[in-house]
Short mmCIF file of C-alpha atoms and ligand atoms in Angstrom, two decimals:
data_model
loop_
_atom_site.label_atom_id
_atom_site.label_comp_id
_atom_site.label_asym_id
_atom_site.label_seq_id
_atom_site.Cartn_x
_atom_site.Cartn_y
_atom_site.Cartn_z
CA UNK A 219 0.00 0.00 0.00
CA UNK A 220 1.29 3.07 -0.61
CA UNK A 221 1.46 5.56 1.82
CA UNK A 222 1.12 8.88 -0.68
CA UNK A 223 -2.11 7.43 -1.88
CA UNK A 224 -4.04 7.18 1.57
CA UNK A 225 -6.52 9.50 2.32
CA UNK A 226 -5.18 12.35 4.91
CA UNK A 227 -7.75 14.36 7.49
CA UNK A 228 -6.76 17.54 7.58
CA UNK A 229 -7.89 18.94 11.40
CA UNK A 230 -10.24 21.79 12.10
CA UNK A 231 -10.95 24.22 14.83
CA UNK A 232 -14.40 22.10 15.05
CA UNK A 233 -12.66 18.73 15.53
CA UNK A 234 -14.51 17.59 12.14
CA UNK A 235 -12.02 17.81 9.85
CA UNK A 236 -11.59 17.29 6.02
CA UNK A 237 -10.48 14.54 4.38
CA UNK A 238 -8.13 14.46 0.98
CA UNK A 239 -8.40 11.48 -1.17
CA UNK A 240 -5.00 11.48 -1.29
CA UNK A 241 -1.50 13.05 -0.11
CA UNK A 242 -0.48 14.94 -3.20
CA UNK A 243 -1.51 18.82 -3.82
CA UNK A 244 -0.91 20.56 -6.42
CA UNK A 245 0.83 23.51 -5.58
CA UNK A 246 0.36 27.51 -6.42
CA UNK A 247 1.31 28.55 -9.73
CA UNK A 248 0.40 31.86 -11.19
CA UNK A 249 -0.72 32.01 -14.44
CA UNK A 250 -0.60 35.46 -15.54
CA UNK A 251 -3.71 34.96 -17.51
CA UNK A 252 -5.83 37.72 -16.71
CA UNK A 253 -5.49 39.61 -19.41
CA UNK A 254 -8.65 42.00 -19.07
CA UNK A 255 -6.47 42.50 -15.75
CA UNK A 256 -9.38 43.05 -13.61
CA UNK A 257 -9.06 39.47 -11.14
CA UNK A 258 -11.54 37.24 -12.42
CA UNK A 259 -10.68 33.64 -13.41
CA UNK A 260 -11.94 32.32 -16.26
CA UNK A 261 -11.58 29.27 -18.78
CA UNK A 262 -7.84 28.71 -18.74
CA UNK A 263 -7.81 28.59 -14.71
CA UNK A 264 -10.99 26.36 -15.00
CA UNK A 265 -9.13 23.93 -17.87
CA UNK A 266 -6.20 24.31 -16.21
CA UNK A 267 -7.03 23.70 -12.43
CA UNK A 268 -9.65 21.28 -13.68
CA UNK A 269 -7.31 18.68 -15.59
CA UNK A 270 -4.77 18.63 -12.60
CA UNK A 271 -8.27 17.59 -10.56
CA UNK A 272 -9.04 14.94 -12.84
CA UNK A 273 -5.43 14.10 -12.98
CA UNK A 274 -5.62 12.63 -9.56
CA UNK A 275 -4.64 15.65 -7.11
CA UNK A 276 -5.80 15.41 -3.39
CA UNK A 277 -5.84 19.36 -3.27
CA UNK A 278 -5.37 21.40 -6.21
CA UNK A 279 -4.65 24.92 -4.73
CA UNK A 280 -5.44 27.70 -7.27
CA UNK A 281 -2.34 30.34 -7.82
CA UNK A 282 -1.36 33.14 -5.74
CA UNK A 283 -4.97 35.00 -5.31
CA UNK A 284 -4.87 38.88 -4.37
CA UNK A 285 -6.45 40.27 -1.35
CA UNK A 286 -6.04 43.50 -3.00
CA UNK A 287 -5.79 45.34 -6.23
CA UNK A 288 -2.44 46.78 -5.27
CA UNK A 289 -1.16 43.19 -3.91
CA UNK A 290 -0.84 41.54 -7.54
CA UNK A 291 2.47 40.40 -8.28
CA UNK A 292 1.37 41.29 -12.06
CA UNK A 293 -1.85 42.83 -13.56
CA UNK A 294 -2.79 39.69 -14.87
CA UNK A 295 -3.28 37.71 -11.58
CA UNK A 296 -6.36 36.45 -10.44
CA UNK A 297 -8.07 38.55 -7.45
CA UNK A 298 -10.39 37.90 -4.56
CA UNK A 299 -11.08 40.96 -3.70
CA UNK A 300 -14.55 41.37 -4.91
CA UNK A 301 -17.88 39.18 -4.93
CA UNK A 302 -17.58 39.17 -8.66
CA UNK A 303 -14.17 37.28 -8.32
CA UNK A 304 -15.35 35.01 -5.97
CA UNK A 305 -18.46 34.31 -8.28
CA UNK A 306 -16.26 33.39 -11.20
CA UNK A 307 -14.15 31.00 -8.71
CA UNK A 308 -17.49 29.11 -7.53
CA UNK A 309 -17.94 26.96 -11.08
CA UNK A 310 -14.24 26.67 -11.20
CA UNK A 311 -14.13 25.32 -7.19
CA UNK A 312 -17.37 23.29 -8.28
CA UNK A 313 -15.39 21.29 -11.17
CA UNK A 314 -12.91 20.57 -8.94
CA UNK A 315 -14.96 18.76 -6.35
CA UNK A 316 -16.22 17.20 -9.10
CA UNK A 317 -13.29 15.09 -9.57
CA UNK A 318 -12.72 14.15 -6.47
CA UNK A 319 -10.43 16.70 -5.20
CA UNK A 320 -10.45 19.10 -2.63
CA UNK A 321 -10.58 22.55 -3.78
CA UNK A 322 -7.37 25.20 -2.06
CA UNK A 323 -7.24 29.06 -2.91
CA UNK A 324 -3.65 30.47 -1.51
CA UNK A 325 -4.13 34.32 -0.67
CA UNK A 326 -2.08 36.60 -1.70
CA UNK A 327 -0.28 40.45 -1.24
CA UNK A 328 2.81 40.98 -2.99
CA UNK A 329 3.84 43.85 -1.39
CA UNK A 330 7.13 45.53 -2.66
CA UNK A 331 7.41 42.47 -5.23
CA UNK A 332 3.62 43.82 -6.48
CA UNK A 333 3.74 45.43 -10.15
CA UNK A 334 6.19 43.40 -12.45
CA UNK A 335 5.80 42.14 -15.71
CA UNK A 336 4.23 38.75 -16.02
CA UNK A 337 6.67 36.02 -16.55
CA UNK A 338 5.43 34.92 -19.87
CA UNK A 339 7.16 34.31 -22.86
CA UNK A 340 5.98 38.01 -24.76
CA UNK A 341 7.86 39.61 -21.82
CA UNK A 342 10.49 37.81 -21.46
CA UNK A 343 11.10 38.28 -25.21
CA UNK A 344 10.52 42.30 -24.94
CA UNK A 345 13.35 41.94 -22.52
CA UNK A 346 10.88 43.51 -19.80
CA UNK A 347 12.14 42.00 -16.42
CA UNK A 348 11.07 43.50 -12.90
CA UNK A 349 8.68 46.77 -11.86
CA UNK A 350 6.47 47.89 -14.42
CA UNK A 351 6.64 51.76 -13.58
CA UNK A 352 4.04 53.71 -12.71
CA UNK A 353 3.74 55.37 -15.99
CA UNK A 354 3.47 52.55 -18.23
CA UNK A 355 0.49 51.40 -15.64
CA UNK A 356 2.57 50.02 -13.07
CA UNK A 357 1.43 51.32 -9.27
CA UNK A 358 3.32 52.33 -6.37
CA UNK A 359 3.70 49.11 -4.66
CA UNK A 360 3.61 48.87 -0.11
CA UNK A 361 5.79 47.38 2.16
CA UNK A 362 6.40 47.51 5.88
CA UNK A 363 9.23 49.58 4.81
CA UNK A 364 10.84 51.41 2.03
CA UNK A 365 13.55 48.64 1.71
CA UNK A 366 14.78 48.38 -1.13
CA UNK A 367 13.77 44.54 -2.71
CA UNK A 368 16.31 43.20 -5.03
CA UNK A 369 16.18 44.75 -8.52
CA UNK A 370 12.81 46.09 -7.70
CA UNK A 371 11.22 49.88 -7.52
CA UNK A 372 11.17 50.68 -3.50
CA UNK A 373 7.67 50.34 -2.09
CA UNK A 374 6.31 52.64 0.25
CA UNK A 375 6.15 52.46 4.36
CA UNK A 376 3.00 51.32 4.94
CA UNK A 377 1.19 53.20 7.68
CA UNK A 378 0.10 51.57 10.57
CA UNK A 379 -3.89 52.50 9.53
CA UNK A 380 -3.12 50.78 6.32
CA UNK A 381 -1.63 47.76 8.08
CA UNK A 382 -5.24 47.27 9.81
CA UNK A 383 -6.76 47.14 6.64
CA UNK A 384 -4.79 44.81 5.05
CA UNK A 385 -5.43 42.55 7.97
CA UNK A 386 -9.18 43.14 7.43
CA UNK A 387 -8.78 42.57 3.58
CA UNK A 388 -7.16 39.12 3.65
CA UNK A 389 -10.38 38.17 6.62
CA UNK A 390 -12.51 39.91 3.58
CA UNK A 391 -10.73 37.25 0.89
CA UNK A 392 -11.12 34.45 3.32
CA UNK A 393 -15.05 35.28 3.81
CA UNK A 394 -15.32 35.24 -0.09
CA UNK A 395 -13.09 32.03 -0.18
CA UNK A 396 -16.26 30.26 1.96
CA UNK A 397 -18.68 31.61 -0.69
CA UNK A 398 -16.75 30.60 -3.60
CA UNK A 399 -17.19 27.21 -1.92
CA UNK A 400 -13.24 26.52 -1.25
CA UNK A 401 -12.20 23.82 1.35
CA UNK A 402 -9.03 25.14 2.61
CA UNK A 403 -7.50 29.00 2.24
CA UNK A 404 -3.70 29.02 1.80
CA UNK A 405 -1.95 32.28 3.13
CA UNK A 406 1.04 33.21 0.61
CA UNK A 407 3.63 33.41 3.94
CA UNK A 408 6.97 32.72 1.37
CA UNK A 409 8.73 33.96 -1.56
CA UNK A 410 9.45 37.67 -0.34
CA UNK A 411 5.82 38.50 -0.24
CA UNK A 412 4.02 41.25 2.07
CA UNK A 413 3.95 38.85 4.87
CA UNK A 414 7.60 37.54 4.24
CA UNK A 415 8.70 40.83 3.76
CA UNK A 416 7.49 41.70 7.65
CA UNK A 417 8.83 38.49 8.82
CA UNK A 418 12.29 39.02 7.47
CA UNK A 419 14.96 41.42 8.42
CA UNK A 420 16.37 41.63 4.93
CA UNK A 421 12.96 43.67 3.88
CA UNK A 422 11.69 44.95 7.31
CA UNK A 423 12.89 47.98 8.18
CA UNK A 424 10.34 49.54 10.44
CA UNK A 425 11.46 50.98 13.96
CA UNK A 426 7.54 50.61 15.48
CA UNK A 427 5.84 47.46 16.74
CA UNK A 428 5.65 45.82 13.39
CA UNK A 429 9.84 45.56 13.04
CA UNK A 430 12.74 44.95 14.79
CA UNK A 431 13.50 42.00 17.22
CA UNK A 432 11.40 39.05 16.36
CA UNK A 433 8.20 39.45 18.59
CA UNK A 434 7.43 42.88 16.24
CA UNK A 435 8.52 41.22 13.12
CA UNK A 436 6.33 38.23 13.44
CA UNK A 437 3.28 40.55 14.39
CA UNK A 438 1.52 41.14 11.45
CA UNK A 439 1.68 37.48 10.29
CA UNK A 440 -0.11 36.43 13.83
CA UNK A 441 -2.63 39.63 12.96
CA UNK A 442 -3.30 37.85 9.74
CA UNK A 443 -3.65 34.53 11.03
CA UNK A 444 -6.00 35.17 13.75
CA UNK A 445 -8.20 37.39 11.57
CA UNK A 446 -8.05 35.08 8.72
CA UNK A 447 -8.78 32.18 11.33
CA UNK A 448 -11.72 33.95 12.89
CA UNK A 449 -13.36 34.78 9.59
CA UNK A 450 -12.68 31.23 8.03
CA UNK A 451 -15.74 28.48 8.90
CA UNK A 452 -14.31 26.26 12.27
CA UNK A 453 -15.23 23.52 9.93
CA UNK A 454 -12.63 24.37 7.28
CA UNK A 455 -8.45 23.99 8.01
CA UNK A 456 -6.19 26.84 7.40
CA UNK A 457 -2.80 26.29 5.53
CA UNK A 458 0.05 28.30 5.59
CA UNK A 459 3.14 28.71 3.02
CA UNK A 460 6.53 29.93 4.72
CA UNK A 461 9.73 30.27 3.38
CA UNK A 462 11.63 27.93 5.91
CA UNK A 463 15.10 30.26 4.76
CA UNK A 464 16.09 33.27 3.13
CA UNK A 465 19.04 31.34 3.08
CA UNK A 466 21.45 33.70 4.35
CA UNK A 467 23.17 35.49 7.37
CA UNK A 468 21.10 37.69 9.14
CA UNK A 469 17.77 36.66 7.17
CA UNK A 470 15.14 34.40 8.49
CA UNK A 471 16.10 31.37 9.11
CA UNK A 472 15.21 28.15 9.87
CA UNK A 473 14.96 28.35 13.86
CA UNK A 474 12.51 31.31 13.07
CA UNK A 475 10.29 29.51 10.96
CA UNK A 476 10.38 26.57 13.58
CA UNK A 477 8.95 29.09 16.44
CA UNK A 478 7.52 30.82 13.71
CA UNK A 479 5.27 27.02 12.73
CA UNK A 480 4.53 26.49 16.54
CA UNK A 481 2.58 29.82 16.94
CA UNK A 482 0.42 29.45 14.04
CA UNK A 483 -0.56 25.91 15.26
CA UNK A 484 -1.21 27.38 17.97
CA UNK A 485 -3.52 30.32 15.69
CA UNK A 486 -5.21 26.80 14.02
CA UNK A 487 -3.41 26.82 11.36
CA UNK A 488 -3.19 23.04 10.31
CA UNK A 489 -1.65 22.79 7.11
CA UNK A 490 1.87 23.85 6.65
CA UNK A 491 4.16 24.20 3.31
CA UNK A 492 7.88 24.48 3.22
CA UNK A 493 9.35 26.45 0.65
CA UNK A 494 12.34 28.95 0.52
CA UNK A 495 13.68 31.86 -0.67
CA UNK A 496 12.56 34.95 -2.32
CA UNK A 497 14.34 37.78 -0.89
CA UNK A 498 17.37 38.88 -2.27
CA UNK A 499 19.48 37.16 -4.59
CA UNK A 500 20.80 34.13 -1.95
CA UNK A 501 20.75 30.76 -3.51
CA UNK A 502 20.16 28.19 -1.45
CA UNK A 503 20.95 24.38 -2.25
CA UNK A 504 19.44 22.77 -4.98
CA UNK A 505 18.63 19.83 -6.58
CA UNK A 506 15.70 16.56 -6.13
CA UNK A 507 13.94 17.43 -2.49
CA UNK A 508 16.10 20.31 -1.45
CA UNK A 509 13.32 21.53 0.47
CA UNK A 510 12.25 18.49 1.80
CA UNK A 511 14.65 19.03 5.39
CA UNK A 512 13.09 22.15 6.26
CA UNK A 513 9.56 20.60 6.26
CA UNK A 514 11.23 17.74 7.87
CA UNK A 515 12.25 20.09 10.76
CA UNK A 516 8.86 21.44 11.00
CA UNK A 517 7.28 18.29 11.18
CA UNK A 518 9.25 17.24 13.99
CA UNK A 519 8.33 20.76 16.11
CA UNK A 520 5.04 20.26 15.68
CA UNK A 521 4.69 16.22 16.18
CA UNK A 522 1.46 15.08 17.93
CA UNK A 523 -0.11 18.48 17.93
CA UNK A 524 -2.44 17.39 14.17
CA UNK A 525 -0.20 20.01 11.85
CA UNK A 526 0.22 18.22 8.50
CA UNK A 527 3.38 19.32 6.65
CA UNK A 528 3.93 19.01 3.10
CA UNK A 529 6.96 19.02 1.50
CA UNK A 530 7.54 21.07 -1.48
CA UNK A 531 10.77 21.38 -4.05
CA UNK A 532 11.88 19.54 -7.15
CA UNK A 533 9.71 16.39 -5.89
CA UNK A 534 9.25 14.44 -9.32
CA UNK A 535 9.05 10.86 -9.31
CA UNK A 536 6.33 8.94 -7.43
CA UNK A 537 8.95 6.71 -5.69
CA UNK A 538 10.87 9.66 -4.60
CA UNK A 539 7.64 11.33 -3.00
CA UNK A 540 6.89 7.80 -1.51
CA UNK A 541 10.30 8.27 0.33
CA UNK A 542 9.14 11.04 1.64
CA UNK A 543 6.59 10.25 3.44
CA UNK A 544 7.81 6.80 4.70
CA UNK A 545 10.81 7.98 5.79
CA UNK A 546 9.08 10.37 8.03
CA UNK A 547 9.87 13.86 7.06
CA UNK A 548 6.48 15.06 5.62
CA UNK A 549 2.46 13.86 5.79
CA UNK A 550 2.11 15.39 1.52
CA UNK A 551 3.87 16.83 -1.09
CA UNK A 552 3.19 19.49 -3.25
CA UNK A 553 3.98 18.98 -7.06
CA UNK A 554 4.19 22.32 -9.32
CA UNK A 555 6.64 22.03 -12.20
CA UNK A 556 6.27 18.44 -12.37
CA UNK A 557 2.40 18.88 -12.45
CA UNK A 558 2.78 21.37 -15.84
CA UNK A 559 4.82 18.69 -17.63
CA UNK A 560 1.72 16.38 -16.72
CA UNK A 561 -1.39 17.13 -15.59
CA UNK A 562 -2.59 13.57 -14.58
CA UNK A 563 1.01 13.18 -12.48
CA UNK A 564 -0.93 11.85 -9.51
CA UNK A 565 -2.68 9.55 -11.55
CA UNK A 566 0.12 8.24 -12.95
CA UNK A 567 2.05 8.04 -9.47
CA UNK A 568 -0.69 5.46 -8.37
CA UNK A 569 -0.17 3.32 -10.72
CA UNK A 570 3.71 3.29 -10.21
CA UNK A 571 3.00 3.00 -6.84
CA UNK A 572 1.44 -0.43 -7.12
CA UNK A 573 -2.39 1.18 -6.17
CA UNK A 574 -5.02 -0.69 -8.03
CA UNK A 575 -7.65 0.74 -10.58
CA UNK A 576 -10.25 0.51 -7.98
CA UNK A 577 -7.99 3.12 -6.22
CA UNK A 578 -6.27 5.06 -8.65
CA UNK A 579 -7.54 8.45 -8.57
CA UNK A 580 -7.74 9.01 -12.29
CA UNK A 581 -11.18 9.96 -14.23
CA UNK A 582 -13.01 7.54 -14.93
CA UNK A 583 -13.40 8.76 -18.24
CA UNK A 584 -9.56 8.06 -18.71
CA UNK A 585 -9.74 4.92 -17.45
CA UNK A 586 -8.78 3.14 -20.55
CA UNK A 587 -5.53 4.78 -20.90
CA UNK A 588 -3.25 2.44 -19.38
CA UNK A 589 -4.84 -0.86 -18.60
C1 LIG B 234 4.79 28.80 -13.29
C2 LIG B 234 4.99 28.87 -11.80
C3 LIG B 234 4.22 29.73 -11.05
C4 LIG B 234 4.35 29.77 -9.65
N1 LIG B 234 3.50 30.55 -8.92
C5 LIG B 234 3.48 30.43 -7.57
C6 LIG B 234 2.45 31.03 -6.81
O1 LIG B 234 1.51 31.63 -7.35
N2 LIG B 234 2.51 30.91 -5.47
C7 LIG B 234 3.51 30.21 -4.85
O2 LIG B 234 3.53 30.15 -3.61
N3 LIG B 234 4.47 29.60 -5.54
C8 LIG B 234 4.46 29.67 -6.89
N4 LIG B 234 5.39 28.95 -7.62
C9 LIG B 234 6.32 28.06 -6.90
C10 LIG B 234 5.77 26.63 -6.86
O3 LIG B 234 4.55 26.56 -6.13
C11 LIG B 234 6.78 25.66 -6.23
O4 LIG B 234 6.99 26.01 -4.90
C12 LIG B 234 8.12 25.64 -6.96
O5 LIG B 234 7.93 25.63 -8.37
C13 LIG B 234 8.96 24.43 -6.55
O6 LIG B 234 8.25 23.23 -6.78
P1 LIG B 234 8.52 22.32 -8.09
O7 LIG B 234 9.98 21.97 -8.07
O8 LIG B 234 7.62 21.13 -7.91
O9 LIG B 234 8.19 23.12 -9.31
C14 LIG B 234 5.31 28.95 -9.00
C15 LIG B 234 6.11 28.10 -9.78
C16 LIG B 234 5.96 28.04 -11.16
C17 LIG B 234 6.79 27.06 -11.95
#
């Protein structure tokens, strides 16, 4: 039997829980396919979200999701930040319980990473890399400081009133998360975004209660939590995404992120999901599971307390994933790259993995493929 393709029960505030047909989520991925630029998903998310479902996912989390306007990473990212949005995400969230899966939404501010060009190929060819200026309909992008972000345009202090109301607005995403129908809302903790940016020295440069020693610097990330928690049903779990290491000297490291994992258990957050990086130009190490220790590390902090940690990082073979798990060092994985080379990867993991047709979480409808 293989241990990725048991079903997982994710714990709740409520004690009911959710449970995932399976260990293996797909993970964020923005698609920069908004092109009226106004938030709303549409056909290529469903299509796109939809075959990963039918591809055998457990959780198929939908890409980084903006609280507000100003908190894309790129005009063409998909928003929650009106009922409209969260209208269009209902069919999407709808399809996608419709194969089985459980449906994720990660929430999103970008912060002082906000306003860059998309990272698609007609960019990338134009040679445009980095802020889109405020003239050529970039904005002004926030931070909890003017810190300058590597290669970016500096954002702007945010003011403490303006702090409160970006709590309020990711509670507001997480209300229209419920109505949308989604199972379990993701907060975007990692990759040098708003709340990364507060957590880490390399971007927080505030002298007030929000920055400094790391009681202030960890403040508005508990402030999101609980608000998020509070306005989130008791019946759904809350997952989290942290950078586990900025991966250099004086950053946040991994002993933060291991306090850091302990108080938002201790918020109800249940679902945890270690990446790295995003501030600054520090390379960590790379190569198959490089991520896979730090979620190890948090796994072991939060043993026996019903935190499930998934592991996250150049994860691409079924038997490698397996490895994971069995070995101890994470309860999932999350599959991204891997998952846009093949959208039925979970599917196709099962069957590697020895789990029988009955089991096999494939469409039925693609049944015949392989047998
Ligand atoms: C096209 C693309 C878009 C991504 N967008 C997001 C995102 O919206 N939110 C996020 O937290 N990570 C994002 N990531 C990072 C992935 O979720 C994942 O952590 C990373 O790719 C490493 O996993 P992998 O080796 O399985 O690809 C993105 C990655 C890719 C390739």
């Amino acid at each position: 039997m293989s241990r990725l393709f048991e079903t997982a029960t994710l714990t709740t505030p409520d004690g009911s829980g959710l449970t995932v047909r399976n260990r293996t989520a797909l993970a964020p991925m923005c698609q920069y396919s908004v092109t009226a630029k106004d938030g709303v998903p549409h056909d290529w998310h469903l299509v796109h979200l939809g075959a990963r479902a039918a591809g055998g996912f457990g959780l198929v989390f939908t890409e980084a999701t903006s609280i507000v306007p100003e908190g894309r990473i790129s005009d063409q990212d998909t928003g929650i930040w009106n009922d409209g949005q969260a209208a269009a995400w209902a069919p999407i969230v709808d399809f996608i319980h419709g194969q089985g899966a459980a449906a994720g939404i990660q929430l999103a501010h970008a912060g002082g990473k906000a306003s860059t060009h998309p990272w698609l190929p007609e960019a990338a060819a134009s040679g445009a890399r980095g802020s889109i200026p405020v003239a050529e309909g970039g904005w002004q992008t926030v931070g909890p400081s003017a810190t300058d972000l590597h290669k970016l345009a500096s954002p702007r202090e945010m003011t403490r009133g303006e702090i409160a109301e970006s709590v309020a607005a990711w509670a507001d995403a997480a209300r229209r998360a419920d109505a949308a129908g989604f199972d379990v809302v993701q907060i975007h903790g990692a990759h040098g975004y708003l709340i990364h940016q507060f957590l880490s020295p390399l971007a927080n440069g505030r002298t007030d209660e929000y920055g400094g020693g790391y009681e202030n610097r960890t403040r508005y990330a508990r402030e999101v939590l609980a608000a998020v928690r509070d306005a989130w049903p008791a019946h759904k779990p809350l997952a989290l995404r942290l950078s586990g290491e900025d991966w250099v000297e004086g950053g946040w490291r991994l002993a933060d992120t291991v306090r850091f994992a302990r108080e938002a258990r201790g918020l109800g957050v249940t679902v945890f999901d270690l990446s790295s990086g995003g501030l600054g130009p520090f390379r960590g190490p790379s190569g198959p599971g490089y991520q896979v220790p730090l979620a190890a590390a948090v796994k072991e902090a939060l043993a026996g307390t019903g935190a499930f940690v998934t592991a996250v990082g150049m994860i691409t073979e079924p038997q490698q994933a397996e490895q994971v798990l069995v070995t101890g060092q994470a309860d999932g994985v999350s599959i991204a790259r891997a998952a846009l080379v093949e959208p039925h990867w979970a599917a196709i993991a099962a069957k590697a993995l020895g789990v029988d047709r009955d089991h096999n979480p494939r469409a039925p409808q693609y049944w015949r493929a392989d047998w």
